[in-house]
Amino acid sequence: MKIILADDHALFRDGFALLFKQLEASATVLESDNLAGALNLAALHPDVDLLLLDLHMPGMQGATSIRQIVQTHPQLPLVVLSADENDGMVQQVIAAGALGFIPKSATAAVMQSAIRLVLSGGIYLPAHLVMATNGANRPHVPGKLTERQLDVLRLLSEGMANKDICRRLGLSEGTIKVHIAAIFRTLNVSNRTEAARVAHHLQLLG
């Protein structure tokens, strides 16, 4: 496994790199202290599995930068790390295409769980935001899913893992992750269980 960790605080990078090594002992952690460096690493290492970005480091312009990165590297899962836990900011970066928002105040266990969730195809949100958005506003009438996204959603609802979905549909795992992220955003959910429940509730699977 290979990740890019971009943060302008060396102490935080050192701590998070150690944390990630505990999660995956053989992992390679590529570090940068600014956005330009992170994007250069992404270009040099197309096999990177995850991009972790500090929201307030040199070169970053909030959700605008997230949207640009997602457009340029659509198959690279992107997670934001930030001390800014404002709910509005969290919602902006997720809407821009980030697959997770990990507060720097989170415990090591929470950070590891968040990374596992994203790598398995989910979207991680801080617990307080999940609870706040898990009420009357869910489920809402979703936007239109493409035929391929419906195929992925159908298999996801059957409990298939990403690798099994890849084999069934003849797609790469990176492409499947992109489809799953799009499904989650469209259905306004943050995990597979919620996606399956909303899909059945809205009778999306026929």
Coordinates of C-alpha atoms in Angstrom, one line a residue:
M1 CA 0.0 0.0 0.0
K2 CA 1.2 3.5 -0.8
I3 CA -0.2 6.8 0.4
I4 CA 0.6 10.5 0.0
L5 CA 0.5 12.5 3.2
A6 CA 0.5 16.3 2.7
D7 CA 0.7 18.6 5.7
D8 CA 2.8 21.5 6.5
H9 CA 3.5 20.4 10.1
A10 CA 6.4 17.9 10.2
L11 CA 5.4 16.7 13.7
F12 CA 1.9 15.8 12.6
R13 CA 3.3 14.0 9.4
D14 CA 5.7 12.0 11.6
G15 CA 2.9 11.0 14.0
F16 CA 0.4 10.1 11.2
A17 CA 3.0 8.2 9.2
L18 CA 3.7 6.1 12.3
L19 CA 0.0 5.6 12.9
F20 CA -0.5 4.4 9.3
K21 CA 2.5 2.0 9.6
Q22 CA 0.6 0.4 12.5
L23 CA -2.4 0.0 10.2
E24 CA -0.3 -1.5 7.4
A25 CA 3.2 -2.4 8.3
S26 CA 4.4 -2.6 4.7
A27 CA 2.9 0.7 3.7
T28 CA 4.9 3.4 1.9
V29 CA 4.2 6.9 3.1
L30 CA 5.2 9.7 0.7
E31 CA 5.3 13.1 2.4
S32 CA 4.9 16.7 1.3
D33 CA 4.4 20.0 3.1
N34 CA 2.4 21.7 0.3
L35 CA -0.2 21.0 -2.4
A36 CA 2.1 21.4 -5.3
G37 CA 4.4 18.7 -3.8
A38 CA 1.5 16.4 -3.2
L39 CA 0.3 16.7 -6.8
N40 CA 3.8 16.1 -8.1
L41 CA 4.0 12.9 -6.0
A42 CA 0.6 11.8 -7.4
A43 CA 1.9 12.3 -10.9
L44 CA 5.1 10.4 -10.2
H45 CA 3.4 7.5 -8.4
P46 CA 0.2 6.5 -10.3
D47 CA -0.1 3.4 -8.0
V48 CA -0.9 5.5 -4.9
D49 CA -3.8 4.1 -2.9
L50 CA -4.8 7.2 -0.9
L51 CA -4.2 11.0 -0.8
L52 CA -4.3 12.6 2.6
L53 CA -4.4 16.4 2.6
D54 CA -4.3 19.1 5.2
L55 CA -7.0 21.6 4.4
H56 CA -4.9 24.6 5.4
M57 CA -1.4 24.3 4.0
P58 CA 0.4 26.2 1.3
G59 CA -1.3 26.0 -2.0
M60 CA -4.7 24.8 -0.7
Q61 CA -7.8 26.8 -1.4
G62 CA -10.4 24.8 0.4
A63 CA -13.1 23.0 -1.5
T64 CA -12.0 24.6 -4.8
S65 CA -8.7 22.7 -4.6
I66 CA -10.4 19.5 -3.6
R67 CA -12.7 19.7 -6.7
Q68 CA -9.7 20.4 -9.0
I69 CA -7.7 17.4 -7.6
V70 CA -10.7 15.1 -7.9
Q71 CA -11.2 16.2 -11.6
T72 CA -7.5 15.7 -12.3
H73 CA -7.1 12.4 -10.4
P74 CA -10.6 10.8 -10.4
Q75 CA -9.4 7.4 -9.4
L76 CA -7.3 8.5 -6.4
P77 CA -9.3 8.4 -3.1
L78 CA -8.8 11.8 -1.3
V79 CA -9.3 12.4 2.4
V80 CA -9.0 15.7 4.2
L81 CA -7.2 16.1 7.5
S82 CA -7.9 19.3 9.4
A83 CA -8.2 21.1 12.7
D84 CA -11.1 23.1 11.2
E85 CA -14.1 21.0 12.2
N86 CA -16.7 23.5 11.1
D87 CA -19.7 21.5 9.8
G88 CA -20.1 23.7 6.8
M89 CA -16.5 23.2 5.7
V90 CA -16.9 19.4 6.2
Q91 CA -19.9 19.4 3.9
Q92 CA -18.2 21.5 1.3
V93 CA -15.2 19.2 0.9
I94 CA -17.3 16.1 0.8
A95 CA -19.5 17.7 -1.8
A96 CA -16.4 18.6 -3.8
G97 CA -15.4 15.0 -4.0
A98 CA -13.4 14.1 -0.9
L99 CA -14.1 10.6 0.5
G100 CA -13.5 11.6 4.1
F101 CA -12.9 14.3 6.6
I102 CA -10.7 13.3 9.6
P103 CA -10.5 15.9 12.4
K104 CA -7.0 16.3 13.8
S105 CA -8.5 16.0 17.2
A106 CA -9.6 12.4 16.5
T107 CA -8.0 9.6 18.4
A108 CA -5.6 7.2 16.7
A109 CA -8.3 4.5 16.7
V110 CA -10.8 6.7 15.0
M111 CA -8.2 7.8 12.4
Q112 CA -7.4 4.2 11.6
S113 CA -11.1 3.3 11.3
A114 CA -11.7 6.2 9.0
I115 CA -8.8 5.1 6.7
R116 CA -10.1 1.5 6.7
L117 CA -13.6 2.7 5.7
V118 CA -12.3 4.9 2.8
L119 CA -10.0 2.2 1.5
S120 CA -13.0 -0.3 1.5
G121 CA -15.0 2.1 -0.6
G122 CA -16.9 4.1 2.1
I123 CA -17.0 7.8 3.0
Y124 CA -15.9 8.9 6.5
L125 CA -17.6 11.8 8.3
P126 CA -17.0 12.9 11.9
A127 CA -19.4 11.2 14.2
H128 CA -21.2 14.4 15.3
L129 CA -22.0 15.3 11.7
V130 CA -23.3 11.8 10.9
M131 CA -25.7 12.1 13.8
A132 CA -26.8 15.6 12.8
T133 CA -27.5 14.5 9.2
N134 CA -29.1 11.2 10.0
G135 CA -32.5 12.5 10.8
A136 CA -35.4 13.8 8.8
N137 CA -33.3 14.8 5.8
R138 CA -32.5 11.1 5.0
P139 CA -33.2 9.6 2.7
H140 CA -33.9 12.3 0.2
V141 CA -34.8 12.0 -3.4
P142 CA -31.5 11.3 -5.2
G143 CA -30.1 12.6 -8.4
K144 CA -29.9 10.3 -11.3
L145 CA -27.5 7.3 -11.1
T146 CA -25.9 6.1 -14.3
E147 CA -26.6 2.5 -15.5
R148 CA -23.1 1.5 -14.4
Q149 CA -23.6 3.0 -11.0
L150 CA -26.8 1.1 -10.7
D151 CA -24.9 -2.1 -11.5
V152 CA -22.4 -1.3 -8.8
L153 CA -25.1 -0.4 -6.3
R154 CA -27.0 -3.7 -7.0
L155 CA -23.9 -5.8 -6.3
L156 CA -22.9 -3.6 -3.4
S157 CA -26.4 -4.2 -1.9
E158 CA -25.8 -8.0 -2.3
G159 CA -22.9 -7.6 0.1
M160 CA -20.1 -8.0 -2.5
A161 CA -16.6 -6.7 -1.8
N162 CA -15.0 -4.3 -4.2
K163 CA -12.7 -7.0 -5.7
D164 CA -15.7 -9.2 -6.4
I165 CA -17.6 -6.3 -8.0
C166 CA -14.4 -5.6 -10.1
R167 CA -14.4 -9.2 -11.4
R168 CA -18.2 -9.3 -12.1
L169 CA -18.2 -6.0 -14.0
G170 CA -14.7 -6.2 -15.6
L171 CA -13.6 -2.9 -14.1
S172 CA -10.5 -1.8 -12.1
E173 CA -10.8 -1.4 -8.3
G174 CA -10.0 2.3 -8.7
T175 CA -13.0 2.7 -11.1
I176 CA -15.3 0.8 -8.7
K177 CA -14.2 3.2 -5.8
V178 CA -15.0 6.2 -8.0
H179 CA -18.5 4.7 -8.8
I180 CA -19.1 3.9 -5.1
A181 CA -18.1 7.5 -4.1
A182 CA -20.5 8.9 -6.7
I183 CA -23.3 6.6 -5.4
F184 CA -22.8 7.7 -1.8
R185 CA -22.9 11.4 -2.8
T186 CA -26.0 11.0 -4.9
L187 CA -27.9 9.0 -2.3
N188 CA -26.6 11.3 0.5
V189 CA -25.2 8.3 2.5
S190 CA -21.8 7.6 4.1
N191 CA -21.6 3.8 4.0
R192 CA -22.6 0.6 2.2
T193 CA -25.4 -0.3 4.6
E194 CA -27.1 3.1 4.2
A195 CA -26.7 2.9 0.5
A196 CA -28.4 -0.5 0.3
R197 CA -31.2 0.7 2.6
V198 CA -31.9 3.8 0.6
A199 CA -31.7 1.9 -2.7
H200 CA -34.4 -0.5 -1.5
H201 CA -36.5 2.3 0.1
L202 CA -36.5 4.2 -3.2
Q203 CA -36.9 1.0 -5.3
L204 CA -33.8 1.8 -7.3
L205 CA -32.9 -1.8 -8.0
G206 CA -36.1 -2.9 -9.7

